[in-house]
CSV table of C-alpha atoms and ligand atoms in Angstrom, one decimal:
chain,number,residue,atom,x,y,z
V,1,MET,CA,-21.7,-5.2,13.9
V,2,SER,CA,-22.0,-5.8,17.6
V,3,MET,CA,-19.1,-5.0,19.8
V,4,ASP,CA,-17.9,-8.5,20.4
V,5,TYR,CA,-18.2,-9.7,16.8
V,6,GLN,CA,-15.2,-11.9,15.9
V,7,SER,CA,-14.5,-11.9,12.2
V,8,PRO,CA,-13.8,-15.3,10.5
V,9,LEU,CA,-11.3,-13.4,8.4
V,10,ARG,CA,-8.2,-11.7,9.6
V,11,LEU,CA,-5.2,-9.8,8.4
V,12,ARG,CA,-2.2,-10.6,10.5
V,13,LEU,CA,0.2,-7.7,10.4
V,14,ASP,CA,3.8,-8.1,11.6
V,15,LYS,CA,5.0,-4.9,13.4
V,16,GLN,CA,8.6,-6.0,13.6
V,17,ALA,CA,8.6,-6.6,9.8
V,18,LEU,CA,7.1,-3.2,9.2
V,19,LEU,CA,9.7,-1.5,11.4
V,20,SER,CA,12.6,-3.5,9.9
V,21,ASN,CA,11.5,-2.4,6.4
V,22,TYR,CA,11.3,1.2,7.5
V,23,ARG,CA,14.8,1.0,9.0
V,24,TRP,CA,16.2,-0.5,5.8
V,25,LEU,CA,14.5,2.2,3.7
V,26,LYS,CA,15.7,4.9,6.0
V,27,GLU,CA,19.3,3.6,5.8
V,28,GLN,CA,19.1,3.4,2.0
V,29,SER,CA,17.8,7.1,2.1
V,30,GLY,CA,21.2,8.2,3.4
V,31,SER,CA,21.1,11.5,5.1
V,32,ALA,CA,17.5,12.2,3.9
V,33,ALA,CA,14.6,11.8,6.2
V,34,CYS,CA,12.4,8.8,5.4
V,35,GLY,CA,8.7,9.4,5.4
V,36,ALA,CA,5.8,7.0,4.8
V,37,THR,CA,3.1,6.9,2.2
V,38,ILE,CA,-0.1,5.7,3.9
V,39,LYS,CA,-2.7,6.4,1.2
V,40,ALA,CA,-5.4,3.9,0.4
V,41,ASN,CA,-5.7,3.1,4.1
V,42,GLY,CA,-2.0,2.3,4.4
V,43,TYR,CA,-2.1,0.1,1.2
V,44,GLY,CA,-4.9,-1.9,2.8
V,45,LEU,CA,-3.1,-2.5,6.2
V,46,GLY,CA,-4.9,0.2,8.1
V,47,ALA,CA,-3.5,3.7,7.9
V,48,GLU,CA,-3.9,4.5,11.6
V,49,GLY,CA,-1.9,1.4,12.8
V,50,VAL,CA,0.8,2.0,10.3
V,51,MET,CA,1.2,5.6,11.3
V,52,GLU,CA,1.2,4.9,15.0
V,53,HIS,CA,4.0,2.2,14.7
V,54,LEU,CA,6.1,4.3,12.3
V,55,ALA,CA,5.8,7.5,14.2
V,56,ALA,CA,7.0,5.6,17.3
V,57,GLU,CA,10.0,4.5,15.2
V,58,GLY,CA,10.8,8.1,14.4
V,59,CYS,CA,9.0,8.7,11.1
V,60,ARG,CA,7.9,12.4,10.9
V,61,ASP,CA,6.4,12.7,7.5
V,62,PHE,CA,3.3,10.9,6.2
V,63,PHE,CA,1.5,11.1,2.9
V,64,VAL,CA,-2.1,10.4,1.9
V,65,ALA,CA,-4.0,10.9,-1.3
V,66,THR,CA,-7.2,12.7,-0.3
V,67,TRP,CA,-8.7,14.9,2.5
V,68,GLU,CA,-10.9,12.1,3.6
V,69,GLU,CA,-7.8,10.0,4.3
V,70,ALA,CA,-6.3,13.0,6.0
V,71,GLN,CA,-9.4,13.4,8.3
V,72,HIS,CA,-9.1,9.7,9.1
V,73,VAL,CA,-5.6,9.8,10.4
V,74,GLU,CA,-5.3,13.4,11.7
V,75,PRO,CA,-6.6,12.6,15.2
V,76,GLY,CA,-3.6,10.3,15.7
V,77,LEU,CA,-1.1,12.7,14.3
V,78,GLY,CA,1.5,13.4,17.0
V,79,ASP,CA,3.3,16.7,17.7
V,80,GLY,CA,5.9,17.6,15.2
V,81,VAL,CA,4.6,15.0,12.7
V,82,SER,CA,3.6,16.3,9.3
V,83,LEU,CA,0.9,15.0,6.9
V,84,SER,CA,0.6,15.9,3.2
V,85,VAL,CA,-2.3,15.3,0.8
V,86,PHE,CA,-1.1,14.4,-2.7
V,87,HIS,CA,-4.2,15.4,-4.6
V,88,GLY,CA,-4.0,19.0,-3.6
V,89,VAL,CA,-7.2,21.1,-3.0
V,90,ARG,CA,-10.4,21.2,-5.1
V,91,PRO,CA,-12.8,24.0,-4.2
V,92,GLU,CA,-14.8,21.3,-2.2
V,93,ASP,CA,-11.7,20.5,-0.1
V,94,MET,CA,-10.9,24.1,1.0
V,95,GLU,CA,-12.9,24.2,4.2
V,96,ILE,CA,-11.5,20.9,5.5
V,97,ALA,CA,-8.0,21.8,4.3
V,98,LEU,CA,-7.9,25.1,6.0
V,99,ALA,CA,-9.1,23.6,9.3
V,100,SER,CA,-6.5,20.7,9.0
V,101,ARG,CA,-2.9,20.4,10.1
V,102,ALA,CA,-2.2,18.6,6.8
V,103,ARG,CA,-0.6,20.4,3.9
V,104,PRO,CA,-2.0,20.1,0.4
V,105,VAL,CA,0.4,19.1,-2.4
V,106,LEU,CA,-0.5,21.7,-4.9
V,107,ASN,CA,-0.4,20.3,-8.4
V,108,SER,CA,-1.8,23.0,-10.8
V,109,PRO,CA,-1.8,26.8,-11.2
V,110,ALA,CA,-5.5,26.8,-10.2
V,111,GLN,CA,-4.8,24.9,-7.0
V,112,ILE,CA,-2.0,27.4,-6.2
V,113,ALA,CA,-4.2,30.4,-6.9
V,114,ARG,CA,-6.9,28.9,-4.7
V,115,TRP,CA,-4.5,28.3,-1.8
V,116,LYS,CA,-3.0,31.7,-2.1
V,117,ALA,CA,-6.4,33.4,-2.2
V,118,ALA,CA,-7.3,31.7,1.0
V,119,ASN,CA,-4.0,32.5,2.7
V,120,GLY,CA,-3.7,28.8,3.3
V,121,GLY,CA,-0.2,28.8,4.9
V,122,PRO,CA,2.5,26.2,4.4
V,123,CYS,CA,2.0,23.8,1.4
V,124,ASP,CA,3.8,21.3,-0.7
V,125,VAL,CA,4.2,21.6,-4.5
V,126,MET,CA,4.4,18.8,-7.0
V,127,ILE,CA,6.2,19.4,-10.3
V,128,ASP,CA,5.9,17.1,-13.3
V,129,THR,CA,9.2,15.7,-14.6
V,130,GLY,CA,7.8,13.1,-16.9
V,131,MET,CA,4.9,11.3,-15.4
V,132,ASN,CA,2.3,13.6,-17.0
V,133,ARG,CA,-0.1,12.7,-14.3
V,134,LEU,CA,-0.3,15.3,-11.5
V,135,GLY,CA,2.0,18.3,-11.1
V,136,LEU,CA,3.0,21.6,-12.6
V,137,SER,CA,4.6,21.4,-16.0
V,138,LEU,CA,8.0,22.9,-16.1
V,139,ASP,CA,7.5,24.0,-19.7
V,140,GLY,CA,6.9,27.8,-19.7
V,141,LEU,CA,6.4,27.7,-15.9
V,142,ASP,CA,5.6,31.2,-14.6
V,143,MET,CA,7.9,31.6,-11.6
V,144,GLY,CA,5.6,34.4,-10.3
V,145,LEU,CA,3.2,31.6,-9.5
V,146,PHE,CA,5.3,30.9,-6.4
V,147,ASP,CA,5.4,34.5,-5.1
V,148,GLY,CA,3.9,34.5,-1.6
V,149,LEU,CA,3.7,30.7,-1.4
V,150,GLU,CA,5.3,29.1,1.6
V,151,ILE,CA,6.6,25.8,0.2
V,152,ASP,CA,7.6,23.2,2.7
V,153,THR,CA,8.4,20.4,0.3
V,154,LEU,CA,8.9,20.5,-3.4
V,155,MET,CA,8.4,17.1,-4.9
V,156,SER,CA,8.2,15.1,-8.1
V,157,HIS,CA,7.3,11.5,-8.8
V,158,LEU,CA,9.3,8.9,-10.7
V,159,VAL,CA,7.8,7.1,-13.6
V,160,SER,CA,9.6,3.8,-13.6
V,161,ALA,CA,12.2,3.7,-10.8
V,162,GLU,CA,11.9,-0.1,-10.6
V,163,ASP,CA,13.4,-0.5,-14.0
V,164,ASP,CA,16.6,0.8,-15.6
V,165,HIS,CA,14.5,3.2,-17.6
V,166,HIS,CA,16.1,6.2,-19.3
V,167,LEU,CA,13.5,8.5,-17.8
V,168,ASN,CA,15.1,8.0,-14.3
V,169,ASP,CA,18.2,10.1,-15.2
V,170,ILE,CA,16.1,12.6,-17.1
V,171,GLN,CA,13.7,13.1,-14.2
V,172,LEU,CA,16.7,13.4,-11.8
V,173,MET,CA,18.3,16.0,-14.0
V,174,LEU,CA,15.0,18.0,-14.4
V,175,PHE,CA,14.3,17.9,-10.6
V,176,ASN,CA,17.9,19.1,-9.9
V,177,GLU,CA,17.2,22.0,-12.3
V,178,ALA,CA,13.9,22.9,-10.7
V,179,LYS,CA,15.5,22.8,-7.3
V,180,LYS,CA,17.8,25.7,-8.4
V,181,SER,CA,14.9,28.0,-9.2
V,182,ILE,CA,12.1,27.0,-6.9
V,183,LYS,CA,12.7,27.7,-3.3
V,184,ALA,CA,11.4,25.2,-0.7
V,185,ASN,CA,12.4,24.0,2.7
V,186,ARG,CA,12.9,20.5,1.5
V,187,TYR,CA,13.0,18.5,-1.8
V,188,SER,CA,11.6,15.0,-2.3
V,189,LEU,CA,11.7,12.7,-5.3
V,190,ALA,CA,12.0,9.0,-4.4
V,191,ASN,CA,9.3,6.4,-3.8
V,192,SER,CA,10.3,2.9,-2.7
V,193,ALA,CA,11.9,1.9,-5.9
V,194,GLY,CA,13.5,5.4,-6.2
V,195,ILE,CA,15.2,4.8,-2.8
V,196,CYS,CA,16.7,1.6,-4.2
V,197,ARG,CA,18.3,3.7,-7.0
V,198,GLY,CA,20.8,5.3,-4.6
V,199,THR,CA,21.1,8.5,-2.5
V,200,ASP,CA,21.3,10.8,-5.6
V,201,PHE,CA,17.5,10.3,-5.7
V,202,ALA,CA,16.9,10.8,-2.0
V,203,PHE,CA,17.3,14.6,-1.6
V,204,ASP,CA,15.9,15.7,1.8
V,205,LEU,CA,13.0,13.4,2.2
V,206,THR,CA,11.9,10.0,0.7
V,207,ARG,CA,8.3,8.8,0.4
V,208,PRO,CA,8.2,5.0,0.4
V,209,GLY,CA,4.9,3.1,0.3
V,210,ILE,CA,4.9,-0.4,-1.1
V,211,ALA,CA,8.2,-1.6,0.3
V,212,LEU,CA,7.2,-0.6,3.9
V,213,TYR,CA,4.4,-3.1,3.5
V,214,GLY,CA,6.5,-6.0,2.2
V,215,GLY,CA,6.4,-5.1,-1.5
V,216,THR,CA,9.6,-5.8,-3.5
V,217,PRO,CA,9.9,-3.5,-6.5
V,218,THR,CA,13.6,-4.2,-7.0
V,219,LEU,CA,16.0,-7.1,-6.5
V,220,ASP,CA,17.6,-5.1,-3.6
V,221,ALA,CA,14.3,-4.9,-2.0
V,222,GLU,CA,13.6,-8.6,-2.5
V,223,LEU,CA,16.7,-9.4,-0.5
V,224,ASN,CA,16.0,-7.0,2.3
V,225,ILE,CA,12.3,-6.4,2.7
V,226,GLN,CA,10.2,-8.7,5.0
V,227,ALA,CA,6.6,-9.8,4.5
V,228,VAL,CA,4.2,-7.8,6.7
V,229,VAL,CA,0.8,-9.1,5.7
V,230,THR,CA,-0.8,-12.5,6.0
V,231,PRO,CA,-4.5,-13.1,5.3
V,232,GLN,CA,-6.0,-15.7,7.5
V,233,ALA,CA,-9.3,-17.4,7.1
V,234,GLU,CA,-11.4,-19.7,9.3
V,235,ILE,CA,-12.6,-23.1,8.2
V,236,LEU,CA,-16.4,-23.0,8.1
V,237,GLN,CA,-16.9,-26.6,7.0
V,238,ARG,CA,-15.0,-29.8,6.3
V,239,ARG,CA,-16.3,-32.5,4.1
V,240,THR,CA,-15.5,-35.6,2.1
V,241,VAL,CA,-16.0,-35.4,-1.6
V,242,ARG,CA,-16.3,-38.6,-3.6
V,243,GLY,CA,-14.6,-39.3,-6.9
V,244,GLY,CA,-16.7,-37.9,-9.8
V,245,GLU,CA,-18.3,-35.2,-7.7
V,246,SER,CA,-17.7,-31.6,-8.3
V,247,VAL,CA,-16.9,-28.6,-6.1
V,248,GLY,CA,-18.1,-25.1,-6.4
V,249,TYR,CA,-19.8,-23.0,-9.1
V,250,GLY,CA,-19.8,-24.2,-12.7
V,251,ALA,CA,-18.7,-27.7,-11.5
V,252,GLU,CA,-15.3,-26.8,-12.8
V,253,PHE,CA,-13.4,-29.0,-10.4
V,254,ILE,CA,-14.2,-32.7,-10.4
V,255,ALA,CA,-12.6,-35.0,-7.9
V,256,ASP,CA,-10.8,-37.9,-9.5
V,257,ARG,CA,-10.9,-39.8,-6.2
V,258,THR,CA,-12.4,-39.5,-2.8
V,259,MET,CA,-10.8,-36.5,-1.1
V,260,GLU,CA,-11.0,-34.3,1.9
V,261,THR,CA,-12.0,-30.6,1.5
V,262,ALA,CA,-12.5,-27.6,3.7
V,263,THR,CA,-14.4,-24.4,2.9
V,264,ILE,CA,-12.9,-21.2,4.3
V,265,ASN,CA,-14.2,-17.8,4.9
V,266,ILE,CA,-12.7,-15.7,2.1
V,267,GLY,CA,-13.7,-14.8,-1.4
V,268,TYR,CA,-13.3,-12.4,-4.2
V,269,ALA,CA,-15.4,-9.7,-2.3
V,270,ASP,CA,-12.5,-9.7,0.1
V,271,GLY,CA,-10.0,-9.2,-2.7
V,272,PHE,CA,-9.1,-12.9,-3.2
V,273,ALA,CA,-9.4,-12.7,-6.9
V,274,ARG,CA,-11.1,-15.3,-9.1
V,275,ILE,CA,-7.8,-15.9,-10.8
V,276,PHE,CA,-6.7,-17.8,-7.7
V,277,SER,CA,-9.2,-20.5,-8.7
V,278,GLY,CA,-6.3,-22.1,-10.5
V,279,SER,CA,-3.3,-21.0,-8.6
V,280,GLY,CA,-4.1,-20.1,-5.1
V,281,ALA,CA,-3.4,-22.0,-1.9
V,282,ALA,CA,-3.7,-21.9,1.9
V,283,LEU,CA,-0.9,-22.9,4.2
V,284,LYS,CA,-1.0,-24.9,7.4
V,285,ASP,CA,2.0,-26.2,9.3
V,286,GLY,CA,4.1,-26.2,6.1
V,287,ALA,CA,1.5,-28.0,4.0
V,288,ARG,CA,0.3,-26.2,0.8
V,289,LEU,CA,-3.5,-26.7,0.5
V,290,ALA,CA,-4.5,-25.9,-3.1
V,291,VAL,CA,-7.7,-24.0,-3.9
V,292,ILE,CA,-10.1,-26.3,-5.7
V,293,GLY,CA,-13.0,-25.1,-7.9
V,294,ARG,CA,-13.9,-21.5,-8.4
V,295,VAL,CA,-13.3,-18.8,-5.9
V,296,SER,CA,-16.8,-17.6,-4.8
V,297,MET,CA,-17.7,-14.1,-3.5
V,298,ASP,CA,-17.3,-15.1,0.2
V,299,LEU,CA,-15.9,-18.6,0.1
V,300,VAL,CA,-13.1,-20.7,-1.1
V,301,THR,CA,-12.7,-24.5,-1.0
V,302,ILE,CA,-9.3,-26.1,-0.4
V,303,ASP,CA,-7.8,-29.5,-0.6
V,304,VAL,CA,-7.0,-30.8,2.9
V,305,ASN,CA,-6.1,-34.4,2.2
V,306,GLU,CA,-2.7,-33.7,3.8
V,307,CYS,CA,-4.2,-32.4,7.1
V,308,PRO,CA,-6.4,-35.1,8.6
V,309,SER,CA,-6.8,-33.1,11.9
V,310,LEU,CA,-8.0,-29.8,10.4
V,311,GLN,CA,-11.6,-29.1,11.3
V,312,GLU,CA,-14.3,-26.5,11.5
V,313,GLY,CA,-13.2,-23.5,13.5
V,314,ASP,CA,-9.5,-24.0,12.7
V,315,TRP,CA,-7.6,-21.2,10.8
V,316,VAL,CA,-5.4,-21.4,7.8
V,317,ASP,CA,-3.0,-18.8,6.3
V,318,ILE,CA,-3.5,-17.7,2.7
V,319,ASP,CA,-0.4,-18.0,0.5
V,320,TYR,CA,0.1,-14.3,-0.3
V,321,ASP,CA,3.8,-13.9,-0.9
V,322,LEU,CA,3.6,-10.7,-2.9
V,323,GLY,CA,6.3,-11.3,-5.4
V,324,TYR,CA,5.1,-14.8,-6.3
V,325,THR,CA,1.4,-14.0,-6.1
V,326,ALA,CA,1.9,-11.1,-8.4
V,327,LEU,CA,3.7,-13.3,-10.9
V,328,VAL,CA,1.0,-16.0,-11.0
V,329,SER,CA,-2.0,-13.7,-10.9
V,330,GLY,CA,-0.9,-10.9,-13.2
V,331,LEU,CA,-2.0,-8.4,-10.5
V,332,SER,CA,0.6,-5.9,-9.3
V,333,GLN,CA,1.9,-6.1,-5.7
V,334,TYR,CA,0.1,-2.8,-5.1
V,335,GLU,CA,-3.2,-4.2,-6.3
V,336,LEU,CA,-2.7,-7.4,-4.2
V,337,LEU,CA,-2.5,-5.3,-1.0
V,338,THR,CA,-5.0,-2.5,-1.7
V,339,ARG,CA,-7.7,-4.9,-2.8
V,340,LEU,CA,-7.9,-6.6,0.6
V,341,GLY,CA,-11.3,-5.6,1.8
V,342,HIS,CA,-13.1,-4.2,4.9
V,343,ARG,CA,-14.2,-7.7,6.1
V,344,PHE,CA,-10.8,-8.5,7.4
V,345,GLU,CA,-10.1,-7.9,11.1
V,346,ARG,CA,-6.7,-6.3,11.0
V,347,TYR,CA,-4.4,-7.1,13.9
V,348,TRP,CA,-0.8,-6.4,14.7
V,349,VAL,CA,1.5,-8.9,16.3
X,1,LIG,C1,2.0,6.3,-4.1
X,1,LIG,C2,3.1,7.4,-4.1
X,1,LIG,C3,4.3,7.2,-3.4
X,1,LIG,C4,4.7,5.8,-2.9
X,1,LIG,O1,5.1,5.0,-3.9
X,1,LIG,P1,5.6,3.5,-3.7
X,1,LIG,O2,5.9,3.0,-5.1
X,1,LIG,O3,4.5,2.7,-3.1
X,1,LIG,O4,6.8,3.5,-2.8
X,1,LIG,C5,5.2,8.2,-3.4
X,1,LIG,N1,4.9,9.4,-3.9
X,1,LIG,C6,3.7,9.7,-4.6
X,1,LIG,C7,3.5,11.0,-5.2
X,1,LIG,C8,2.8,8.6,-4.7
X,1,LIG,O5,1.7,8.9,-5.4
């Protein structure tokens, strides 16, 4: 891409909304520090921008999934700001990990042995309290494993904090038990939904992700969290379709009268799923412009009967309210954000 390329597809990112969400999550975290999970490129928003804005707001702890993600954000990591890598260290990661300021979150006896053998320095440790995904099993855990390990943060991850699931209290109890026997500088259990369960879950440090970005895992969050992300697409062509003619692949939509349509620069390759063929819409000045016909790889056609002045080169917002869009699409709010692709020009306002 040449330097002055201007994308016909943008992701508008609202900085004040991000900061407001962070402040709310921090307040809900009580006396615990509030970190930020910025894995998967900041849930699709762009990890560097998210980190920059939240660090300026006082956030001191960031979390990514892999060392590639750590390498991506480390140049922007300010003094006194910490970065943790959830997936720990594979043998292939060791060289990068040892040269990095980021700490691995060690998940297995093998990872711990590897880190100790390399004199890796401060690390985090994940214990399993019910997720059965990553983390040390507490069953028959050999406490000698931790000898000589400098644990900054001991953490565990909640299975179903967004629901009143019986596992929440079991996980809380198991984590409190583990806290008594495993020595660390700090303890951390809560993701976004975990924060909404109250300060018993907050310990020393919380790790919200989705709610920072406008996701609403709980009713509490729905009432307090602001939307951050708005996809915006440019109109590439406007046309009149006559009654009886079809629009798009498979001729699935047939106009029952003469109508005005516009074709916009977004498609399923950008994350705008084919399921929105039936339910999606664009928004312009309060008007809801329904998607008609099938969503293509790079294009979508919308009904613009209500907007006589809209023309080629104009922009429309995509209706992407996370709660509602998840409901009508069957995709989770996490998927809706992380699937937004690389063709968006991301910009903060
Ligand atoms: C993704 C993740 C989080 C953030 O979870 P949200 O539900 O997005 O708030 C926190 N901790 C761990 C270990 C994670 O994998």
